[in-house]
CSV table of C-alpha atoms and ligand atoms in Angstrom, one decimal:
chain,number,residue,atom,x,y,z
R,1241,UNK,CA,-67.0,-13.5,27.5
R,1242,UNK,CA,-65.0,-15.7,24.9
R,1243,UNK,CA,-61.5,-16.0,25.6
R,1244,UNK,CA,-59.1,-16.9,22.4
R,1245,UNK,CA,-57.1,-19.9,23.0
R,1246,UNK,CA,-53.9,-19.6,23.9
R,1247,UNK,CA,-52.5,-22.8,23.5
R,1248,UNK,CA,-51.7,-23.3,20.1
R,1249,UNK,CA,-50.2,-19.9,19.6
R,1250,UNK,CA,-48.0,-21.0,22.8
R,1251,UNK,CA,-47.1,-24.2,20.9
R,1252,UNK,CA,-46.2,-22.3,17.8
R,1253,UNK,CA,-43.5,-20.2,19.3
R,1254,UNK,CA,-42.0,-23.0,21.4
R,1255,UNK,CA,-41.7,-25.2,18.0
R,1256,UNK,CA,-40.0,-22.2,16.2
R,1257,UNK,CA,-37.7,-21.0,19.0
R,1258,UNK,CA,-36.3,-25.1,19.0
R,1259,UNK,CA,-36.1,-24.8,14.9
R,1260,UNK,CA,-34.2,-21.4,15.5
R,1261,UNK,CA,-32.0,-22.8,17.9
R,1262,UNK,CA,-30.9,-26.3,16.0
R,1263,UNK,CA,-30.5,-23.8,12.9
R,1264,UNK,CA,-28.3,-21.5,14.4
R,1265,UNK,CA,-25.9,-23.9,16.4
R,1266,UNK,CA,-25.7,-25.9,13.0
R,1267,UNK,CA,-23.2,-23.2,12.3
R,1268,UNK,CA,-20.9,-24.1,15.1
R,1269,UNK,CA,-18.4,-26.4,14.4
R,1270,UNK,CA,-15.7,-27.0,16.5
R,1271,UNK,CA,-12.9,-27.9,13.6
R,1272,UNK,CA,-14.5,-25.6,10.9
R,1273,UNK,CA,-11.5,-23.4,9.0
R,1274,UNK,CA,-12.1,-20.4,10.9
R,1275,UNK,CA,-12.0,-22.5,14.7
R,1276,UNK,CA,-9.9,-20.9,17.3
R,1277,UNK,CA,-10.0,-24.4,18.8
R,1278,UNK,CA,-8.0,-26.1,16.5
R,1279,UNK,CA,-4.3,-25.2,17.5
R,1280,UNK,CA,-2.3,-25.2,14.5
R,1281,UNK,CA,0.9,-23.3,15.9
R,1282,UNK,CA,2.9,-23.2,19.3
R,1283,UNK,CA,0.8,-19.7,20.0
R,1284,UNK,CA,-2.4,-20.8,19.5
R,1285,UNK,CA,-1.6,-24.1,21.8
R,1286,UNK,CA,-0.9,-21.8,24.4
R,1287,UNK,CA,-3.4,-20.1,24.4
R,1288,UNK,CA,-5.9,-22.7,23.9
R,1289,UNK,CA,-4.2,-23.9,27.2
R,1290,UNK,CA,-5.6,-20.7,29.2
R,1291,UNK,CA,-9.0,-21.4,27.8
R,1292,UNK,CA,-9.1,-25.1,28.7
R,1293,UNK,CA,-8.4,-23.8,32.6
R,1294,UNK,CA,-10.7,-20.6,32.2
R,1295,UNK,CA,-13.5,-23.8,30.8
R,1296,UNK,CA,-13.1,-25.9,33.3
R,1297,UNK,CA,-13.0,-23.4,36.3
R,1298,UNK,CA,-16.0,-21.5,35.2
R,1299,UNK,CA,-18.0,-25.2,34.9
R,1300,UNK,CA,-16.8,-26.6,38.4
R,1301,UNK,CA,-18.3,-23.1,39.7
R,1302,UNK,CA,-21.3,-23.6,37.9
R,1303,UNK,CA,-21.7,-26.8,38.7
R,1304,UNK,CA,-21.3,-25.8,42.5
R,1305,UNK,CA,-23.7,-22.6,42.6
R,1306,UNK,CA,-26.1,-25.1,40.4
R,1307,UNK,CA,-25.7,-27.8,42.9
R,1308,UNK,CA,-26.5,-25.7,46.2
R,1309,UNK,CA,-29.2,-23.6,44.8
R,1310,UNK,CA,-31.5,-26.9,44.2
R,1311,UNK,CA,-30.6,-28.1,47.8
R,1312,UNK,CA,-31.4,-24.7,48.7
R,1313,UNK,CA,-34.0,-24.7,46.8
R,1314,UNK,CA,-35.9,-28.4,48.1
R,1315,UNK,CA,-34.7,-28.1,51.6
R,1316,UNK,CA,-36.0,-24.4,52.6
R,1317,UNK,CA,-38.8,-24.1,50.6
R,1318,UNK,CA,-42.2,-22.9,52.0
R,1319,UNK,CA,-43.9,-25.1,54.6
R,1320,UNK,CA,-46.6,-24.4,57.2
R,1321,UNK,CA,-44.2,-23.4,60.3
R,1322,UNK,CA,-41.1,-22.9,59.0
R,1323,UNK,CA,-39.5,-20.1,59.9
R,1324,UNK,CA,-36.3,-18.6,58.6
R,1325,UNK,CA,-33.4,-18.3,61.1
R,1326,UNK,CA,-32.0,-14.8,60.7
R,1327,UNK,CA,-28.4,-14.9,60.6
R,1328,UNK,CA,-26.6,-11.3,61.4
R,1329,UNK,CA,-22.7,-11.9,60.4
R,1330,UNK,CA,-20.7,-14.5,60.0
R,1331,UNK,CA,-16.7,-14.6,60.0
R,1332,UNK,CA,-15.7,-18.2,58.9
R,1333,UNK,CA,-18.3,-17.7,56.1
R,1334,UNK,CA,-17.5,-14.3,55.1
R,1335,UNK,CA,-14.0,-15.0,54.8
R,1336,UNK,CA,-14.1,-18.4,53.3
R,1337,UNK,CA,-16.4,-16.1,50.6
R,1338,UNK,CA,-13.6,-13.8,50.4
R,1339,UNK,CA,-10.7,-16.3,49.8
R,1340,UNK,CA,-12.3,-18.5,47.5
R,1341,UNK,CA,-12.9,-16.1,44.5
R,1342,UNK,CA,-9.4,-14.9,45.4
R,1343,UNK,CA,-8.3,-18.1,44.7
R,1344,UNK,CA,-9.8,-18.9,41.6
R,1345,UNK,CA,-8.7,-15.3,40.2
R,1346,UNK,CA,-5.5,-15.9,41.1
R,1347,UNK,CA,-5.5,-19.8,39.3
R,1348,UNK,CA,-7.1,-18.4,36.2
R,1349,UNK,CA,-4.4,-15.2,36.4
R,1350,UNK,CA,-1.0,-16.6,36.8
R,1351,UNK,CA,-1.6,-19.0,33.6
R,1352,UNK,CA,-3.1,-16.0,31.7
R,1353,UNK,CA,-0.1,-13.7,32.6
R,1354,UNK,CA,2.5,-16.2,31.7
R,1355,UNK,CA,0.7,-16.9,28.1
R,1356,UNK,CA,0.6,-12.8,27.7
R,1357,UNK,CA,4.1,-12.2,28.2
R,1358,UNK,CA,5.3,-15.2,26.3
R,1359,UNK,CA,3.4,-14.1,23.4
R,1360,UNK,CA,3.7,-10.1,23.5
R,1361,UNK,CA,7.6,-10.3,23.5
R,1362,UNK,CA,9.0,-7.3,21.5
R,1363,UNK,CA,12.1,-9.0,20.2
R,1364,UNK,CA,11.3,-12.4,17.6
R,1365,UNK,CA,13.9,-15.6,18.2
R,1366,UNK,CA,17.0,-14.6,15.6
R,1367,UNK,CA,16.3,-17.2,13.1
R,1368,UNK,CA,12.1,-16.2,12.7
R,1369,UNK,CA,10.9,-15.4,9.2
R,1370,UNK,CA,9.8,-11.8,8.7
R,1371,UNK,CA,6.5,-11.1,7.3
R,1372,UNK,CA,4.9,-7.4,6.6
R,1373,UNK,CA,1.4,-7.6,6.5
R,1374,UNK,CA,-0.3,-4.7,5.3
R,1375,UNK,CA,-4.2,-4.1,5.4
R,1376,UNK,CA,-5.8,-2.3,2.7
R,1377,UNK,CA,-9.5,-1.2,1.9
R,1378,UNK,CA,-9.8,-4.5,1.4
R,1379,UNK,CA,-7.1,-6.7,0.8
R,1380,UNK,CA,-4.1,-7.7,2.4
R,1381,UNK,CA,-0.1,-7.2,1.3
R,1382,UNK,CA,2.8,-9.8,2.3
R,1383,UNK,CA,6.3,-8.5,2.2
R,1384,UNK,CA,9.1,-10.5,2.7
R,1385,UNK,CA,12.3,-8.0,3.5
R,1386,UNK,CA,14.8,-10.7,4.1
R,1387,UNK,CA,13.1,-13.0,0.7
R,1388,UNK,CA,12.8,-9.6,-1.2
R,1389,UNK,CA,9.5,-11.1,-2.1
R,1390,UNK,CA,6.1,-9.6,-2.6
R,1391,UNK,CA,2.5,-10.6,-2.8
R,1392,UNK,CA,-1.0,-9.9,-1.8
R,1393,UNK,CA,-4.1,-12.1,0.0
R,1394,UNK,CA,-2.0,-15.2,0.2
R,1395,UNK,CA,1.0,-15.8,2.3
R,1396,UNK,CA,2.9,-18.6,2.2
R,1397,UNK,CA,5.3,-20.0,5.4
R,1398,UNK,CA,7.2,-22.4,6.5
R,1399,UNK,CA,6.3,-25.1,8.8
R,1400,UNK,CA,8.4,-25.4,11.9
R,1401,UNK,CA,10.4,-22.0,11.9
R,1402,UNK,CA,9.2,-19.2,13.6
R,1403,UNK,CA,7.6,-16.4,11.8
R,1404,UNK,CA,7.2,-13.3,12.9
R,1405,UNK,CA,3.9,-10.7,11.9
R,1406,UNK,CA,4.8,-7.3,11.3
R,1407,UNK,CA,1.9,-5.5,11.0
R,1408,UNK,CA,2.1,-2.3,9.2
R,1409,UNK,CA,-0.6,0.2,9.0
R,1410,UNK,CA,-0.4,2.4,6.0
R,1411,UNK,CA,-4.5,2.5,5.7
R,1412,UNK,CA,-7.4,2.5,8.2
R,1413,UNK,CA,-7.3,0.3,11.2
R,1414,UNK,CA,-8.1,-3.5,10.4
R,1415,UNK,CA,-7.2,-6.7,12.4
R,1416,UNK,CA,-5.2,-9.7,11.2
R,1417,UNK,CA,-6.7,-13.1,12.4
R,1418,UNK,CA,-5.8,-16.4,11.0
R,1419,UNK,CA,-8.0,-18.6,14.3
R,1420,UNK,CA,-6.1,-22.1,13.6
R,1421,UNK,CA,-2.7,-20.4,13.9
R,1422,UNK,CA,-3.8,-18.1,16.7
R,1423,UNK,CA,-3.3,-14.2,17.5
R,1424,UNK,CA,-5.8,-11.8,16.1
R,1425,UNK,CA,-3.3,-8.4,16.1
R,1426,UNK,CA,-4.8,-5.0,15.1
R,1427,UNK,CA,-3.3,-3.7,12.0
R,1428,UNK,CA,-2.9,0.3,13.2
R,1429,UNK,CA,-1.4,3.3,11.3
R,1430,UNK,CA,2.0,4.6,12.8
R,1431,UNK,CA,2.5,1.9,15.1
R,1432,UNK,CA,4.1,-1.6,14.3
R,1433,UNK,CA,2.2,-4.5,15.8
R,1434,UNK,CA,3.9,-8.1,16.0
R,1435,UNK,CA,2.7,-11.4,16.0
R,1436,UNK,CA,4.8,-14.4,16.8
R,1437,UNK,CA,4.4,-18.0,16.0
R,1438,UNK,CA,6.0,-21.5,14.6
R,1439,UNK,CA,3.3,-23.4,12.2
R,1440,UNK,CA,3.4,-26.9,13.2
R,1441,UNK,CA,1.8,-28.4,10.6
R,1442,UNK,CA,1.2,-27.8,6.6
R,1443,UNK,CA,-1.9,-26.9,5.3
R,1444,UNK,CA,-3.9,-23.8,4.0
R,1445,UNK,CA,-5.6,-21.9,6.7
R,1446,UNK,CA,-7.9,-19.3,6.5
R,1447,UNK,CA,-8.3,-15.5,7.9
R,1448,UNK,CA,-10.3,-12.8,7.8
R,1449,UNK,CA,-10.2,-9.1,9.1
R,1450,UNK,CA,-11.1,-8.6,12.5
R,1451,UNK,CA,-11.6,-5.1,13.0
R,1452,UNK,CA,-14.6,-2.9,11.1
R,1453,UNK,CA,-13.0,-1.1,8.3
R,1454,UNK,CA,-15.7,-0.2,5.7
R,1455,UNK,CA,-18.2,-1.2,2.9
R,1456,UNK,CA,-16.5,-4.2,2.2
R,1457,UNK,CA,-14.7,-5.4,5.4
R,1458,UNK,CA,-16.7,-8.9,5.3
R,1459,UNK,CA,-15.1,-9.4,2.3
R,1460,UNK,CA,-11.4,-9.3,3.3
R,1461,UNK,CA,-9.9,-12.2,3.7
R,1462,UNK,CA,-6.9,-14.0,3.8
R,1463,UNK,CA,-5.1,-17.1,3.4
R,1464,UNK,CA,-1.9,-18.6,5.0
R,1465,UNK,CA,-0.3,-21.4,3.9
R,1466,UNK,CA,1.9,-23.2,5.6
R,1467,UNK,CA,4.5,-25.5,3.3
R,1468,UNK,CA,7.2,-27.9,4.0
R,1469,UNK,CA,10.4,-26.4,4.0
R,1470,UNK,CA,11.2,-27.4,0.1
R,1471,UNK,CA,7.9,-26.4,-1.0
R,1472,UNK,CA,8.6,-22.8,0.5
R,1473,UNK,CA,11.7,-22.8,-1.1
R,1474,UNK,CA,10.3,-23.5,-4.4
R,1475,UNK,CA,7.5,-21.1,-3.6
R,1476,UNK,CA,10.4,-18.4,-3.3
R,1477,UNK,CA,12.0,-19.0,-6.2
R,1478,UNK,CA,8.7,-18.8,-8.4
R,1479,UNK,CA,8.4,-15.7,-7.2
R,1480,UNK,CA,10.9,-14.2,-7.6
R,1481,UNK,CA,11.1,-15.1,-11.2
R,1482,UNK,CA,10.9,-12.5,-13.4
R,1483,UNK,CA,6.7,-12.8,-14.8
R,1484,UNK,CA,6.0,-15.0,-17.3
R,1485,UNK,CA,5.4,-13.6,-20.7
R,1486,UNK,CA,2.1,-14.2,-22.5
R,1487,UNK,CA,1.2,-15.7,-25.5
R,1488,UNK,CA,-2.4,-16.0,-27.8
R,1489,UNK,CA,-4.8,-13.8,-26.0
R,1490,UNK,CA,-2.7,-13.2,-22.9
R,1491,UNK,CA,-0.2,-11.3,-25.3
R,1492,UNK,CA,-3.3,-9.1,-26.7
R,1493,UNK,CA,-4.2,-8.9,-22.9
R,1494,UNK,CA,-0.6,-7.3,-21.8
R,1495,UNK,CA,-1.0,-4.5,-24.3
R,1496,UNK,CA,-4.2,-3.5,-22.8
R,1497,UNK,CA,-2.9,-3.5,-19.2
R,1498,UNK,CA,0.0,-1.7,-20.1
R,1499,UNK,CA,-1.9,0.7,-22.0
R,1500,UNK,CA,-4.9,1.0,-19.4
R,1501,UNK,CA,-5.7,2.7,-16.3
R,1502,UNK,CA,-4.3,-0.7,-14.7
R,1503,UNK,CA,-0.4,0.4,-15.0
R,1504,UNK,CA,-0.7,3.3,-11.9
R,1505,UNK,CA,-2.3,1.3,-9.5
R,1506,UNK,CA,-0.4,-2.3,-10.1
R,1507,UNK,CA,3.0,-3.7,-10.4
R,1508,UNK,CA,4.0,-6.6,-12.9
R,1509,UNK,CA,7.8,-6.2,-12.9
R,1510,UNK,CA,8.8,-5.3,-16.0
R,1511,UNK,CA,5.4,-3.5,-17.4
R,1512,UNK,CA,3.7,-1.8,-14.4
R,1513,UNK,CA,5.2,-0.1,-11.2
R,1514,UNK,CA,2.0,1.1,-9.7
R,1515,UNK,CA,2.2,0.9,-5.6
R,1516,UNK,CA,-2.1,1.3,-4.7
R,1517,UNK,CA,-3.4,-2.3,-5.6
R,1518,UNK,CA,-1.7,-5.4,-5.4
R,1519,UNK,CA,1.4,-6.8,-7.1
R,1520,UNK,CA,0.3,-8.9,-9.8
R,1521,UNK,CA,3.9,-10.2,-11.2
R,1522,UNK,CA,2.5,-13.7,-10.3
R,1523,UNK,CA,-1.2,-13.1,-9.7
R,1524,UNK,CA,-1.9,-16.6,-11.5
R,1525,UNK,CA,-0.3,-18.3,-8.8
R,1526,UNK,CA,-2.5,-17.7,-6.0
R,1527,UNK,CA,-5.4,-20.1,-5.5
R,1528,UNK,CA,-7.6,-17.3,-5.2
R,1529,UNK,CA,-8.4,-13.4,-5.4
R,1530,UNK,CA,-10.1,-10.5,-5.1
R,1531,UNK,CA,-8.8,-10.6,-1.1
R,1532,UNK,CA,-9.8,-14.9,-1.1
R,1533,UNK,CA,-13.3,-14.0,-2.6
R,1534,UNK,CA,-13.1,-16.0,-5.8
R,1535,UNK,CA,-10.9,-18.7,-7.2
R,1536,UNK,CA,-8.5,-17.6,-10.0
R,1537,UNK,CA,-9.9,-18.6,-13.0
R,1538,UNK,CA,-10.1,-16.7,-16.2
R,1539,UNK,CA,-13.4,-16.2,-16.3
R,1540,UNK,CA,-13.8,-15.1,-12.6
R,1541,UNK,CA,-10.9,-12.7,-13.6
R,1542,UNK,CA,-13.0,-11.0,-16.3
R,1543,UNK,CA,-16.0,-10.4,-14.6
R,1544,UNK,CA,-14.2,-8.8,-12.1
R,1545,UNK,CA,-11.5,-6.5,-14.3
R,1546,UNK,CA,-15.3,-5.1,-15.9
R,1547,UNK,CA,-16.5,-4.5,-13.4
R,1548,UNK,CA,-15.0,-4.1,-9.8
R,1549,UNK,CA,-17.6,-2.3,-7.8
R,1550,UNK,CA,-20.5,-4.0,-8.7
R,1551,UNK,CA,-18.7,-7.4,-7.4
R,1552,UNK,CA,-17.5,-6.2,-4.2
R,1553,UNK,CA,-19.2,-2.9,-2.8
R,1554,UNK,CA,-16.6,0.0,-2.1
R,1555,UNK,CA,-13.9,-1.5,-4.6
R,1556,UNK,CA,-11.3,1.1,-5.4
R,1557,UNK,CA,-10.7,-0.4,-8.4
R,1558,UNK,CA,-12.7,1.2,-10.7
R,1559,UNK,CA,-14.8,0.1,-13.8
R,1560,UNK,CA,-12.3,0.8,-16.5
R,1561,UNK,CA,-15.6,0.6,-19.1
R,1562,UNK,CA,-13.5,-2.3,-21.0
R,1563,UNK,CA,-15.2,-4.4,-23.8
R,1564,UNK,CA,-16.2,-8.0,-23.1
R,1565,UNK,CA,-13.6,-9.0,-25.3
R,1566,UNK,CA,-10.6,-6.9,-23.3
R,1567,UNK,CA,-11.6,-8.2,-19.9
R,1568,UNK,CA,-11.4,-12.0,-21.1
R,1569,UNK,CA,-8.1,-10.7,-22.9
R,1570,UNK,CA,-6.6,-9.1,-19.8
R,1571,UNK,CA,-8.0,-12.0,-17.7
R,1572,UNK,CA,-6.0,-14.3,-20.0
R,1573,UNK,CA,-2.7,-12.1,-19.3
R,1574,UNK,CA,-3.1,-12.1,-15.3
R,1575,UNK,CA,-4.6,-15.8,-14.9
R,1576,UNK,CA,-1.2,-16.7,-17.1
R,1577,UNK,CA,1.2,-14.7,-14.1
R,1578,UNK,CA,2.1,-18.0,-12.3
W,1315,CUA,CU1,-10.0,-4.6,7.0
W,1315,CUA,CU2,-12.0,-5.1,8.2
């Protein structure tokens, strides 16, 4: 009877699994934007700190049980005589078995409580920055009680005072996770969820939502950016300038929004008070949108304003049916809001 080769069909699958593997840890970076191990914040240092002693604990054991099962392994394995010597209880083994894993829970625990409680403390130091965050099917809103500022996708902090997360859930449950400055806090209706930290260094760093919430969850993101102290200050003061008013086609481009669907859902002060999408008094200012799906640019800004839903699945902004020459109008107006 002919047997098929099996060989090559062997080969085959041992060749793809290593292309699969090199493919699929090409996408692990250790400093990529969305790293927890990059500690940009006294939060995530600390708890970087726990996983360094959780790391290094869990190698030394598997070094250990590694170790003994190949001297196990060589020294006991099956020769012509050898007979196993039955063993029937132990004391100084069974309790050096007991105390040992006791010992190793209890250096992995005390670390892990400490970092817990420092960072789950109800009350924020007095002179932390308050930030509401707000997660919506699917973007995010920043409000700013003590600033009386508002925006949407993009906060800005900054570096070196403590901020403090409020997390505010008006909508379905999401999670708010921005890895490089650490946390990850569910974002829950009827229950207010904080998040401490200090950013210790400027930069723009990037979230996401961590926490299933519909057709378009993937695409909510986030950004936070952390600015020197003048920076912020500026950053305040821009917004909380009045919004800019257009000219040429952004002109043309007010009039539709304020005579469009647009005006019950968004607020540009001064034209619009709607409370369901996001503020737009100074839309043009933020690097991106569309919850950090696109950059701001006015043609980005008119496909989406005709068309929402086909751009990102679930939108609840809905196809208004304007002209070609409306959206790039409209786009003109918003992509002007600095
Ligand atoms: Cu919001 Cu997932």
């Amino acid at each position: 009877m002919n047997r098929l080769p099996t060989q090559p069909l062997g080969l085959c699958l041992r060749a793809a699994l290593v292309v699969a593997a090199a493919v699929l840890a090409s996408g692990c970076a250790f400093d990529g934007p969305m790293s927890t191990l990059v500690a940009r914040s006294d939060l995530n240092r600390s708890i970087l700190s726990v996983y360094r002693i959780i790391t290094w604990a869990t190698v030394i054991i598997g070094l250990l049980v590694f170790v003994i099962l190949a001297v196990v392994l060589l020294r006991f394995r099956e020769r012509p005589g050898l007979v196993a010597h039955q063993i029937h209880g132990h004391t100084a083994l069974e309790i050096a078995w007991t105390i040992a894993p006791a010992l190793v829970l209890l250096i992995i625990a005390i670390p892990t409580i400490q970092v817990i409680f420092r960072t789950q403390t109800a009350a924020a130091p007095q002179n932390a920055l308050e930030v509401r965050v707000r997660g919506w099917q699917w973007w995010w809103e920043f409000r700013y009680p003590s600033l009386d500022v508002v925006t949407a996708n993009e906060a800005h902090v900054p570096v070196g005072q403590p901020i403090v997360f409020v997390m505010e859930g008006p909508d379905v449950i999401h999670s708010f996770w921005v890895p490089q400055l650490g946390g990850k806090r569910d974002v829950v209706p009827g229950r207010l969820n904080r998040i401490t930290l200090t950013p210790e260094h400027p930069g723009e760093y990037w979230g996401q939502c961590a926490e299933f919430c519909g057709a378009s969850h993937a695409n909510m993101q986030l950004r936070v950016v952390v600015d020197e102290p003048a920076a912020f200050d500026r950053w305040v003061a821009a917004q909380k300038a009045p919004a800019p008013e257009p000219s040429g086609d952004g002109a043309a481009g007010k009039e539709i929004y304020a005579r469009s669907a647009c005006v019950g859902c968004h607020t540009i002060r001064g034209v619009s008070a709607g409370v369901l999408g996001p503020d737009l008094t100074h839309f043009g200012s933020r690097t991106l949108f569309g919850a950090g799906l696109w950059p701001t640019t006015a043609d980005n800004v008119a496909a989406w304003v005709k068309d929402p839903p086909a751009l990102k699945p679930g939108a609840k902004m809905p196809n208004l049916h304007l002209s070609d020459a409306d959206s790039k109008a409209v786009a003109a107006y918003l992509v002007g809001l600095k």
